Amino acid sequence: MLKLQDATRKHSTQRPRIGLALAGGGPLGAIYELGALRALDESIDGLSLHEMDTYVGVSAGAFLAASLANNMSTAQMCRIFMGRKDAEFAFRPEKFLKPAYREYIRQLRRIPKVTREAVWDWLRNPMDFGVSETFNAVSQLLPTGVFNNSSIHDFIDEVLSVPGRSNDFRQLTSKLFIIAVELDTGLAVRFGSPDLDHIPISRAVQASAALPGLYPPVNINGVDYVDGALRRTLNASVALDEGLDLLIGINPLVPYNAMGEGREALVDELDEQHRLSRSGLTLVLSQTFRSMIQSRMQIGIGKYQDRYPDSAIMLIEPNRHDETMFFTNIFSYSSRATLCEHGYQTTRLELRQRSVELNRFLKPFGLQLNKELLTDEDRTLADSLGRRDANLAPVSRSLHRALDRLRHTLDNKLVA
């Protein structure tokens, strides 16, 4: 589902400033986004997603944004996530699903204290101590997260430690913002902003992806942080505040339309077996969560046209009748190759079907669709990746990125 919003004021003749905003959505969302990014990268001539001016990442999208801001190409990232032999790093999903033993032990140590408090409350008010009070006491002993999210920090730190990359916001040639939420205040924070750019990128991503219940809060300098999507979905305004001419956004989670395309009004005809209420708690919660995310983002996007009249917005989302995106476990890595291919193909189809309108939209920014690649309906994600030597020397890799950055700097100086 492709949404285009033109700038209300004419674009200047200077080099356009282009940014990217990536929302969260667990492993499912990140893998879909990666497929969509790869499709955009190869299908739009003049667009280089690892050489943009500004990046904003939230939750699962934070890792992708941090990698792109470090000049990692979408092809490199696809090879890693899909576990290909020619990948630069070995990606092992099981590392991200290790139990949070330290959190379990911390909660076990609280049992005596919580038990004493519960017994004391019962002794003082035996007639008022019911099921809700018992549940409240027990809930205090539940771990704040099931899995250990330090593995997220460790993996990103390893990826960004390669010569030519940096785990320091201040060393990047592009602006990178990672969004998280302070647990004790509920306020959203922008890692990468002047007051928080000293925090390692890997730690910021870990904080942004700390979805309550799944991962424990991340403590940074005495402050606890949780998933950045709890306040806003895309945080596009963070990028638009940088004065962008064009913002590309990807949101992987949309509510599912069980009626199918074009049948929203025919609720009475929905078969009993296809009603989401008959599909169990997990899908009901998923639909509710997706609906809240979609509602918040639509409200935000609707305000951007007046607030940022100089900026155009291109938003990519799955279609609302996309069963693959809805019925796949949002926290599963097992189907990542299929899902990445799905994101790649559905994005290519959308670009192909709206090519005339999209070329008009992209023209002011010196961009256009690659008709030859888009019309090749047999093209796969694997075709777009080609083959690459997995053992490139670090010196060669560093030189390649240094030349890219030099070219980027010279382009900016020529425009200025």
Coordinates of C-alpha atoms in Angstrom, one line a residue:
M1 CA 0.0 0.0 0.0
L2 CA 1.8 3.1 -1.3
K3 CA 0.7 6.6 -0.1
L4 CA 2.1 9.7 -1.6
Q5 CA 1.8 13.2 -0.2
D6 CA 3.2 16.1 -2.3
A7 CA 4.9 19.1 -0.8
T8 CA 2.5 22.1 -0.9
R9 CA 5.4 24.4 -1.9
K10 CA 7.6 24.0 -4.9
H11 CA 10.9 22.1 -4.5
S12 CA 14.1 24.2 -4.8
T13 CA 16.7 23.6 -7.5
Q14 CA 19.3 22.6 -5.0
R15 CA 20.3 19.0 -4.3
P16 CA 17.2 17.5 -2.6
R17 CA 17.6 16.4 1.0
I18 CA 16.1 12.9 1.4
G19 CA 15.5 11.0 4.6
L20 CA 14.2 7.6 5.7
A21 CA 12.0 6.7 8.7
L22 CA 11.5 3.0 9.7
A23 CA 8.9 1.9 12.2
G24 CA 8.9 -1.1 14.5
G25 CA 7.1 -4.4 14.4
G26 CA 9.3 -7.1 15.9
P27 CA 11.3 -9.5 13.7
L28 CA 8.4 -9.7 11.3
G29 CA 8.4 -5.9 10.8
A30 CA 12.1 -5.7 10.3
I31 CA 12.2 -8.5 7.8
Y32 CA 9.3 -7.0 5.8
E33 CA 11.0 -3.6 5.9
L34 CA 14.3 -5.1 4.6
G35 CA 12.6 -6.7 1.6
A36 CA 10.8 -3.4 0.9
L37 CA 14.0 -1.4 1.2
R38 CA 15.8 -3.7 -1.2
A39 CA 13.0 -3.3 -3.8
L40 CA 13.1 0.5 -3.4
D41 CA 16.9 0.6 -3.6
E42 CA 17.2 -1.2 -6.9
S43 CA 13.9 0.1 -8.5
I44 CA 14.4 3.8 -8.1
D45 CA 17.3 5.3 -10.2
G46 CA 19.2 8.0 -8.3
L47 CA 18.2 6.7 -4.9
S48 CA 20.9 5.2 -2.6
L49 CA 19.4 4.2 0.7
H50 CA 22.7 3.9 2.4
E51 CA 23.7 7.5 1.4
M52 CA 20.8 9.6 2.7
D53 CA 20.8 12.7 4.7
T54 CA 18.7 11.7 7.7
Y55 CA 17.6 8.3 9.3
V56 CA 15.1 7.7 12.0
G57 CA 14.6 4.2 13.5
V58 CA 12.1 2.9 16.0
S59 CA 12.3 -0.5 17.7
A60 CA 12.9 -3.2 15.1
G61 CA 13.5 -0.5 12.5
A62 CA 16.3 1.0 14.6
F63 CA 18.8 -1.7 13.6
L64 CA 18.1 -1.2 9.9
A65 CA 18.4 2.6 10.2
A66 CA 21.7 2.3 12.1
S67 CA 23.1 0.0 9.5
L68 CA 22.1 2.2 6.6
A69 CA 23.5 5.2 8.3
N70 CA 26.8 3.3 8.5
N71 CA 26.9 2.9 4.7
M72 CA 25.7 -0.7 4.8
S73 CA 23.8 -1.4 1.6
T74 CA 20.4 -3.2 1.5
A75 CA 22.1 -6.1 -0.3
Q76 CA 24.6 -6.5 2.5
M77 CA 21.9 -6.5 5.1
C78 CA 19.7 -9.0 3.2
R79 CA 22.6 -11.4 3.0
I80 CA 23.1 -11.2 6.7
F81 CA 19.4 -11.6 7.7
M82 CA 18.8 -14.4 5.3
G83 CA 21.8 -16.3 6.5
R84 CA 23.5 -16.6 3.1
K85 CA 27.0 -18.1 2.9
D86 CA 28.3 -14.9 1.3
A87 CA 27.0 -12.8 4.2
E88 CA 29.5 -10.6 6.1
F89 CA 28.3 -11.8 9.4
A90 CA 26.5 -15.0 10.6
F91 CA 23.0 -14.2 11.8
R92 CA 21.8 -16.6 14.4
P93 CA 18.2 -15.8 15.6
E94 CA 18.5 -18.0 18.7
K95 CA 20.9 -15.4 20.1
F96 CA 18.0 -13.0 20.5
L97 CA 15.8 -15.5 22.2
K98 CA 17.9 -16.4 25.2
P99 CA 16.0 -16.3 28.5
A100 CA 16.6 -13.3 30.7
Y101 CA 18.0 -15.4 33.6
R102 CA 19.3 -12.3 35.5
E103 CA 15.8 -10.9 35.4
Y104 CA 14.3 -14.1 36.6
I105 CA 16.8 -14.3 39.5
R106 CA 16.1 -10.7 40.5
Q107 CA 12.4 -11.4 40.7
L108 CA 12.9 -14.6 42.7
R109 CA 14.9 -12.7 45.3
R110 CA 11.8 -10.4 45.8
I111 CA 9.6 -13.3 46.8
P112 CA 10.1 -13.0 50.6
K113 CA 9.5 -9.2 50.6
V114 CA 6.4 -9.4 48.4
T115 CA 5.0 -12.3 50.4
R116 CA 5.5 -10.4 53.7
E117 CA 3.7 -7.4 52.3
A118 CA 0.8 -9.4 51.0
V119 CA 0.4 -11.3 54.4
W120 CA 0.5 -8.0 56.3
D121 CA -2.1 -6.5 54.0
W122 CA -4.3 -9.6 54.6
L123 CA -3.9 -9.4 58.3
R124 CA -4.9 -5.7 58.4
N125 CA -7.9 -6.1 56.1
P126 CA -8.8 -9.8 55.8
M127 CA -12.3 -8.9 54.5
D128 CA -11.1 -6.7 51.7
F129 CA -8.3 -9.0 50.5
G130 CA -9.7 -10.8 47.4
V131 CA -8.7 -12.1 44.0
S132 CA -7.5 -8.7 42.6
E133 CA -5.2 -8.2 45.6
T134 CA -3.8 -11.7 45.2
F135 CA -3.2 -11.1 41.5
N136 CA -1.5 -7.8 42.2
A137 CA 0.9 -9.5 44.6
V138 CA 1.7 -12.2 42.2
S139 CA 2.1 -9.8 39.3
Q140 CA 4.9 -8.0 41.2
L141 CA 7.0 -11.2 40.9
L142 CA 6.6 -11.6 37.1
P143 CA 9.8 -10.8 35.1
T144 CA 9.8 -7.5 33.2
G145 CA 11.0 -9.4 30.1
V146 CA 11.2 -13.0 28.9
F147 CA 14.3 -12.7 26.8
N148 CA 17.8 -11.2 27.3
N149 CA 18.1 -8.2 25.0
S150 CA 21.9 -7.7 25.6
S151 CA 22.4 -9.9 22.6
I152 CA 20.9 -7.1 20.5
H153 CA 23.5 -4.7 21.7
D154 CA 26.3 -7.3 21.2
F155 CA 25.4 -8.1 17.6
I156 CA 25.0 -4.5 16.5
D157 CA 28.3 -3.6 18.3
E158 CA 30.0 -6.3 16.3
V159 CA 28.5 -5.2 13.0
L160 CA 29.5 -1.6 13.6
S161 CA 33.0 -2.4 14.8
V162 CA 34.1 -3.2 11.2
P163 CA 36.6 -0.7 9.8
G164 CA 34.8 2.1 8.0
R165 CA 31.8 2.0 10.4
S166 CA 31.2 3.6 13.7
N167 CA 29.1 2.9 16.8
D168 CA 29.3 6.6 17.6
F169 CA 26.5 8.9 16.4
R170 CA 29.0 11.8 16.2
Q171 CA 31.2 10.0 13.7
L172 CA 28.5 9.5 11.0
T173 CA 28.3 11.5 7.9
S174 CA 24.4 11.3 8.0
K175 CA 22.2 12.2 10.9
L176 CA 20.8 9.2 12.7
F177 CA 18.1 9.3 15.4
I178 CA 17.0 6.3 17.4
I179 CA 13.8 6.7 19.4
A180 CA 13.1 5.2 22.8
V181 CA 10.8 6.0 25.7
E182 CA 11.8 6.8 29.3
L183 CA 9.9 4.3 31.4
D184 CA 9.6 6.4 34.5
T185 CA 8.3 9.5 32.7
G186 CA 6.7 8.2 29.5
L187 CA 8.6 10.7 27.4
A188 CA 10.1 9.9 24.0
V189 CA 13.8 10.6 23.6
R190 CA 15.9 10.9 20.5
F191 CA 19.3 9.2 20.8
G192 CA 21.5 10.9 18.3
S193 CA 20.4 14.4 19.3
P194 CA 23.1 16.7 20.8
D195 CA 22.4 15.8 24.4
L196 CA 22.2 12.0 23.8
D197 CA 24.7 11.5 20.9
H198 CA 27.4 10.2 23.3
I199 CA 25.4 7.0 23.9
P200 CA 26.7 4.1 21.7
I201 CA 24.4 3.4 18.8
S202 CA 24.2 -0.3 19.7
R203 CA 22.9 0.6 23.2
A204 CA 20.3 3.0 21.8
V205 CA 19.0 0.4 19.4
Q206 CA 18.8 -2.1 22.3
A207 CA 16.7 0.5 24.3
S208 CA 14.5 1.3 21.4
A209 CA 13.6 -2.4 20.8
A210 CA 12.9 -3.2 24.5
L211 CA 9.3 -4.2 24.0
P212 CA 7.7 -4.6 27.5
G213 CA 7.0 -8.2 28.3
L214 CA 9.4 -9.5 25.7
Y215 CA 12.5 -7.7 26.8
P216 CA 13.4 -6.0 30.1
P217 CA 13.9 -2.2 30.2
V218 CA 17.4 -1.0 29.3
N219 CA 19.2 1.0 31.9
I220 CA 21.4 3.7 30.5
N221 CA 23.2 6.1 32.9
G222 CA 20.5 5.4 35.5
V223 CA 17.5 5.8 33.3
D224 CA 15.3 2.9 32.2
Y225 CA 14.2 2.9 28.5
V226 CA 11.6 0.8 26.7
D227 CA 10.4 0.4 23.1
G228 CA 10.2 3.6 21.1
A229 CA 7.0 2.7 19.4
L230 CA 5.0 3.1 22.6
R231 CA 4.6 6.9 22.0
R232 CA 4.6 7.1 18.2
T233 CA 4.7 4.7 15.4
L234 CA 7.0 6.2 12.7
N235 CA 8.3 9.4 14.4
A236 CA 8.5 10.9 10.9
S237 CA 8.5 14.4 12.4
V238 CA 11.9 13.8 13.9
A239 CA 13.3 13.5 10.3
L240 CA 11.1 16.2 8.9
D241 CA 12.4 18.6 11.5
E242 CA 15.8 18.3 9.7
G243 CA 14.4 20.2 6.7
L244 CA 14.0 17.3 4.3
D245 CA 12.6 17.7 0.8
L246 CA 11.5 14.1 0.6
L247 CA 10.8 11.6 3.4
I248 CA 10.4 7.8 2.7
G249 CA 8.7 6.0 5.5
I250 CA 7.9 2.3 6.0
N251 CA 5.4 1.0 8.5
P252 CA 5.1 -2.9 8.5
L253 CA 2.1 -3.3 10.8
V254 CA -1.4 -2.5 9.6
P255 CA -4.8 -3.9 10.8
Y256 CA -6.0 -6.9 8.8
N257 CA -9.1 -6.7 6.7
A258 CA -10.7 -10.2 7.0
M259 CA -13.3 -9.3 4.4
G260 CA -10.7 -9.1 1.6
E261 CA -10.0 -6.3 -0.8
G262 CA -13.0 -4.1 -1.6
R263 CA -15.4 -5.8 0.9
E264 CA -15.1 -3.6 4.0
A265 CA -18.8 -2.9 4.1
L266 CA -20.0 -6.5 3.9
V267 CA -19.3 -7.5 7.5
D268 CA -22.6 -9.4 7.7
E269 CA -21.4 -11.8 5.0
L270 CA -18.2 -12.7 6.9
D271 CA -18.1 -16.5 7.5
E272 CA -18.1 -17.5 11.1
Q273 CA -14.8 -19.3 10.6
H274 CA -13.0 -16.2 9.3
R275 CA -14.0 -13.9 12.2
L276 CA -10.8 -12.9 14.1
S277 CA -12.7 -13.3 17.4
R278 CA -12.7 -17.1 16.6
S279 CA -8.9 -17.1 16.1
G280 CA -7.8 -16.9 19.7
L281 CA -6.3 -14.2 22.0
T282 CA -3.0 -13.8 20.1
L283 CA -4.7 -12.6 16.8
V284 CA -7.2 -10.5 18.7
L285 CA -4.4 -8.6 20.5
S286 CA -2.4 -8.4 17.3
Q287 CA -5.4 -6.8 15.4
T288 CA -6.0 -4.4 18.3
F289 CA -2.3 -3.4 18.5
R290 CA -2.1 -2.9 14.7
S291 CA -5.3 -0.8 14.7
M292 CA -3.9 1.6 17.4
I293 CA -0.6 2.0 15.5
Q294 CA -2.4 2.7 12.2
S295 CA -4.7 5.2 13.8
R296 CA -1.9 7.1 15.5
M297 CA 0.1 7.3 12.3
Q298 CA -2.8 8.5 10.1
I299 CA -3.4 11.3 12.5
G300 CA 0.3 12.3 12.4
I301 CA 0.6 12.0 8.6
G302 CA -2.5 14.2 8.2
K303 CA -0.9 17.0 10.2
Y304 CA 2.4 16.9 8.3
Q305 CA 1.1 18.6 5.2
D306 CA 0.4 21.9 7.1
R307 CA 3.3 21.6 9.4
Y308 CA 6.0 20.7 6.8
P309 CA 4.8 22.3 3.5
D310 CA 8.2 22.0 1.9
S311 CA 8.4 18.2 2.4
A312 CA 6.9 15.4 0.3
I313 CA 6.2 12.0 1.9
M314 CA 6.2 8.6 0.4
L315 CA 4.8 5.9 2.8
I316 CA 5.0 2.2 2.2
E317 CA 2.8 -0.3 4.2
P318 CA 1.5 -3.8 3.6
N319 CA -2.0 -4.1 2.1
R320 CA -4.7 -4.6 4.7
H321 CA -5.7 -8.0 3.2
D322 CA -2.2 -9.3 3.3
E323 CA -2.6 -12.7 5.1
T324 CA 1.1 -13.4 5.1
M325 CA 1.9 -10.3 7.1
F326 CA -1.0 -10.9 9.6
F327 CA -0.9 -14.6 10.3
T328 CA 2.8 -14.9 10.7
N329 CA 4.1 -14.7 14.2
I330 CA 5.3 -11.2 14.8
F331 CA 8.2 -12.5 16.9
S332 CA 9.3 -15.4 14.6
Y333 CA 12.5 -15.6 12.7
S334 CA 11.8 -19.0 11.1
S335 CA 10.1 -17.6 8.0
R336 CA 12.5 -14.8 7.4
A337 CA 13.6 -15.8 3.9
T338 CA 9.9 -16.1 2.8
L339 CA 8.9 -12.8 4.5
C340 CA 11.8 -10.9 3.0
E341 CA 10.9 -12.1 -0.4
H342 CA 7.3 -11.2 0.3
G343 CA 8.2 -7.6 1.2
Y344 CA 10.4 -7.4 -1.8
Q345 CA 7.8 -8.6 -4.3
T346 CA 4.8 -6.7 -2.9
T347 CA 6.7 -3.5 -2.9
R348 CA 7.8 -4.1 -6.5
L349 CA 4.2 -4.8 -7.5
E350 CA 3.0 -1.6 -6.0
L351 CA 5.7 0.4 -7.7
R352 CA 4.9 -1.2 -11.0
Q353 CA 1.2 -0.6 -10.8
R354 CA 1.5 3.0 -9.9
S355 CA 4.6 3.8 -12.0
V356 CA 3.1 6.8 -13.9
E357 CA 1.9 8.6 -10.7
L358 CA 5.2 7.7 -8.9
N359 CA 7.4 9.0 -11.7
R360 CA 5.6 12.3 -11.5
F361 CA 6.1 12.3 -7.8
L362 CA 9.8 11.5 -7.9
K363 CA 10.8 13.8 -10.8
P364 CA 11.4 17.0 -8.7
F365 CA 14.0 15.1 -6.7
G366 CA 16.0 13.8 -9.7
L367 CA 14.6 10.3 -9.2
Q368 CA 12.8 7.9 -11.5
L369 CA 11.7 4.3 -11.6
N370 CA 13.9 1.7 -13.3
K371 CA 11.4 0.3 -15.8
E372 CA 13.6 -2.5 -17.0
L373 CA 14.0 -4.1 -13.5
L374 CA 10.4 -3.5 -12.5
T375 CA 8.9 -5.1 -15.6
D376 CA 10.9 -8.2 -15.0
E377 CA 8.1 -10.2 -13.2
D378 CA 10.3 -13.2 -12.7
R379 CA 13.0 -11.3 -10.8
T380 CA 13.5 -12.5 -7.2
L381 CA 15.3 -11.1 -4.2
A382 CA 18.1 -13.6 -4.7
D383 CA 18.5 -12.3 -8.2
S384 CA 18.9 -8.7 -6.9
L385 CA 21.6 -9.8 -4.4
G386 CA 23.8 -11.6 -6.9
R387 CA 27.0 -13.2 -5.5
R388 CA 29.7 -11.7 -3.4
D389 CA 32.9 -12.9 -1.8
A390 CA 32.2 -13.3 1.9
N391 CA 35.9 -12.8 2.8
L392 CA 36.5 -9.3 1.5
A393 CA 39.6 -7.8 3.2
P394 CA 38.8 -5.2 5.9
V395 CA 41.2 -2.7 4.3
S396 CA 39.4 -3.0 0.9
R397 CA 36.0 -2.6 2.6
S398 CA 37.2 0.4 4.6
L399 CA 38.6 2.0 1.4
H400 CA 35.4 1.5 -0.5
R401 CA 33.3 3.2 2.3
A402 CA 35.9 6.0 2.6
L403 CA 35.5 6.8 -1.1
D404 CA 31.8 6.7 -0.8
R405 CA 31.9 9.2 2.1
L406 CA 34.4 11.4 0.2
R407 CA 32.1 11.5 -2.8
H408 CA 29.1 12.3 -0.6
T409 CA 31.0 15.2 1.1
L410 CA 32.2 16.6 -2.3
D411 CA 28.6 16.5 -3.6
N412 CA 27.4 18.5 -0.6
K413 CA 30.2 21.1 -1.0
L414 CA 29.4 21.5 -4.7
V415 CA 25.8 22.2 -3.9
A416 CA 26.7 24.6 -1.2

